[in-house]
Amino acid sequence: MSTEELLVRVDQTRCVGTGQCARTAPDDLALGPNGRAYPRNPHATDRDLLTEAAELCPVEALSVHLAATGEQIAPAD
Ligand code: SF4
C-alpha cells in the first residue's frame, strides 16, 4: 500500500449523503451532522479504498488528490 499522503475533498454542495464513501473508507470519511460526508483524516494514505470511494460516489462529490502536488487521482476523468 502506498504511504503517499492524500488530500480528500468533498464538495458539500454536491454530496447527497448516501454514506457510500464512508462505508467504503470509514477511516478517512464520515457523515457529518448535516448529513453530508466530510474528510475525517487530514493525513489519509489509503489510495485504493479512497479511489474506490471516489469512483462509487453517484454525484462525483468526492475527489482524491496527491497532497504534495494537488494532482487529482480519483475519480478518473
Ligand atoms: S458517496 Fe458521494 S454523495 Fe454519498 S456521502 Fe459520499 S460524497 Fe456524499
PDB file of C-alpha atoms and ligand atoms in Angstrom:
ATOM      1  CA  MET A   1       0.000   0.000   0.000  1.00  0.00           C
ATOM      2  CA  SER A   2       1.234   3.455  -0.880  1.00  0.00           C
ATOM      3  CA  THR A   3       2.012   5.708   2.067  1.00  0.00           C
ATOM      4  CA  GLU A   4       1.914   8.859  -0.010  1.00  0.00           C
ATOM      5  CA  GLU A   5      -0.205  11.475   1.712  1.00  0.00           C
ATOM      6  CA  LEU A   6      -3.519  12.234   0.059  1.00  0.00           C
ATOM      7  CA  LEU A   7      -5.903  15.139   0.178  1.00  0.00           C
ATOM      8  CA  VAL A   8      -9.589  14.232   0.208  1.00  0.00           C
ATOM      9  CA  ARG A   9     -12.153  16.802  -0.835  1.00  0.00           C
ATOM     10  CA  VAL A  10     -15.920  16.620  -0.534  1.00  0.00           C
ATOM     11  CA  ASP A  11     -17.980  19.159  -2.429  1.00  0.00           C
ATOM     12  CA  GLN A  12     -20.670  19.917   0.143  1.00  0.00           C
ATOM     13  CA  THR A  13     -22.926  21.425  -2.497  1.00  0.00           C
ATOM     14  CA  ARG A  14     -22.955  18.166  -4.487  1.00  0.00           C
ATOM     15  CA  CYS A  15     -22.937  15.498  -1.779  1.00  0.00           C
ATOM     16  CA  VAL A  16     -26.373  13.925  -1.334  1.00  0.00           C
ATOM     17  CA  GLY A  17     -25.442  11.965   1.786  1.00  0.00           C
ATOM     18  CA  THR A  18     -25.676   8.389   0.567  1.00  0.00           C
ATOM     19  CA  GLY A  19     -22.940   7.391   3.014  1.00  0.00           C
ATOM     20  CA  GLN A  20     -21.420   5.092   0.420  1.00  0.00           C
ATOM     21  CA  CYS A  21     -17.983   6.678   0.678  1.00  0.00           C
ATOM     22  CA  ALA A  22     -17.969   6.459   4.490  1.00  0.00           C
ATOM     23  CA  ARG A  23     -18.828   2.766   4.333  1.00  0.00           C
ATOM     24  CA  THR A  24     -16.081   2.161   1.790  1.00  0.00           C
ATOM     25  CA  ALA A  25     -13.330   4.147   3.560  1.00  0.00           C
ATOM     26  CA  PRO A  26     -14.521   4.592   7.168  1.00  0.00           C
ATOM     27  CA  ASP A  27     -11.103   5.633   8.486  1.00  0.00           C
ATOM     28  CA  ASP A  28     -10.989   8.587   6.137  1.00  0.00           C
ATOM     29  CA  LEU A  29     -14.600   9.646   5.555  1.00  0.00           C
ATOM     30  CA  ALA A  30     -17.669  10.085   7.728  1.00  0.00           C
ATOM     31  CA  LEU A  31     -21.103  11.633   7.511  1.00  0.00           C
ATOM     32  CA  GLY A  32     -21.406  14.876   9.438  1.00  0.00           C
ATOM     33  CA  PRO A  33     -24.369  16.254  11.399  1.00  0.00           C
ATOM     34  CA  ASN A  34     -25.576  17.958   8.222  1.00  0.00           C
ATOM     35  CA  GLY A  35     -25.920  14.526   6.583  1.00  0.00           C
ATOM     36  CA  ARG A  36     -23.074  15.140   4.170  1.00  0.00           C
ATOM     37  CA  ALA A  37     -19.698  13.472   4.020  1.00  0.00           C
ATOM     38  CA  TYR A  38     -16.502  15.094   5.212  1.00  0.00           C
ATOM     39  CA  PRO A  39     -12.857  14.006   5.241  1.00  0.00           C
ATOM     40  CA  ARG A  40     -12.041  12.931   8.777  1.00  0.00           C
ATOM     41  CA  ASN A  41      -8.349  12.287   8.301  1.00  0.00           C
ATOM     42  CA  PRO A  42      -6.037  15.076   7.128  1.00  0.00           C
ATOM     43  CA  HIS A  43      -3.252  12.549   6.572  1.00  0.00           C
ATOM     44  CA  ALA A  44      -5.079   9.954   4.523  1.00  0.00           C
ATOM     45  CA  THR A  45      -2.942   7.417   2.684  1.00  0.00           C
ATOM     46  CA  ASP A  46      -5.233   4.547   1.678  1.00  0.00           C
ATOM     47  CA  ARG A  47      -5.190   5.197  -2.020  1.00  0.00           C
ATOM     48  CA  ASP A  48      -7.008   2.007  -3.024  1.00  0.00           C
ATOM     49  CA  LEU A  49     -10.000   2.489  -0.720  1.00  0.00           C
ATOM     50  CA  LEU A  50     -10.253   6.210  -1.371  1.00  0.00           C
ATOM     51  CA  THR A  51     -10.071   5.693  -5.117  1.00  0.00           C
ATOM     52  CA  GLU A  52     -12.870   3.137  -4.827  1.00  0.00           C
ATOM     53  CA  ALA A  53     -14.923   5.541  -2.702  1.00  0.00           C
ATOM     54  CA  ALA A  54     -14.461   8.370  -5.206  1.00  0.00           C
ATOM     55  CA  GLU A  55     -15.405   6.141  -8.124  1.00  0.00           C
ATOM     56  CA  LEU A  56     -18.533   4.942  -6.281  1.00  0.00           C
ATOM     57  CA  CYS A  57     -19.870   8.382  -5.396  1.00  0.00           C
ATOM     58  CA  PRO A  58     -23.005   8.778  -7.520  1.00  0.00           C
ATOM     59  CA  VAL A  59     -22.688  12.554  -7.863  1.00  0.00           C
ATOM     60  CA  GLU A  60     -18.886  12.925  -8.116  1.00  0.00           C
ATOM     61  CA  ALA A  61     -18.783  14.983  -4.940  1.00  0.00           C
ATOM     62  CA  LEU A  62     -15.667  13.256  -3.673  1.00  0.00           C
ATOM     63  CA  SER A  63     -12.213  13.703  -5.128  1.00  0.00           C
ATOM     64  CA  VAL A  64      -8.806  12.446  -4.086  1.00  0.00           C
ATOM     65  CA  HIS A  65      -5.602  14.360  -4.733  1.00  0.00           C
ATOM     66  CA  LEU A  66      -1.914  13.916  -4.091  1.00  0.00           C
ATOM     67  CA  ALA A  67      -1.213  16.188  -1.126  1.00  0.00           C
ATOM     68  CA  ALA A  68       2.223  17.109  -2.459  1.00  0.00           C
ATOM     69  CA  THR A  69       1.132  18.348  -5.875  1.00  0.00           C
ATOM     70  CA  GLY A  70      -2.657  18.657  -5.777  1.00  0.00           C
ATOM     71  CA  GLU A  71      -2.922  16.314  -8.749  1.00  0.00           C
ATOM     72  CA  GLN A  72      -6.328  14.609  -8.848  1.00  0.00           C
ATOM     73  CA  ILE A  73      -6.030  10.829  -8.827  1.00  0.00           C
ATOM     74  CA  ALA A  74      -9.714   9.928  -8.453  1.00  0.00           C
ATOM     75  CA  PRO A  75     -12.227   9.901  -9.897  1.00  0.00           C
ATOM     76  CA  ALA A  76     -10.542   9.423 -13.250  1.00  0.00           C
ATOM     77  CA  ASP A  77     -11.563  11.958 -15.877  1.00  0.00           C
TER      78      ASP A  77
HETATM   79  S1  SF4 B   1     -20.671   8.809  -1.774  1.00  0.00           S
HETATM   80 FE1  SF4 B   1     -20.755  10.940  -2.540  1.00  0.00          FE
HETATM   81  S2  SF4 B   1     -22.880  11.562  -2.226  1.00  0.00           S
HETATM   82 FE2  SF4 B   1     -22.549   9.743  -0.969  1.00  0.00          FE
HETATM   83  S3  SF4 B   1     -21.971  10.572   1.070  1.00  0.00           S
HETATM   84 FE3  SF4 B   1     -20.065  10.203  -0.084  1.00  0.00          FE
HETATM   85  S4  SF4 B   1     -19.567  12.162  -1.086  1.00  0.00           S
HETATM   86 FE4  SF4 B   1     -21.720  12.236  -0.431  1.00  0.00          FE
END
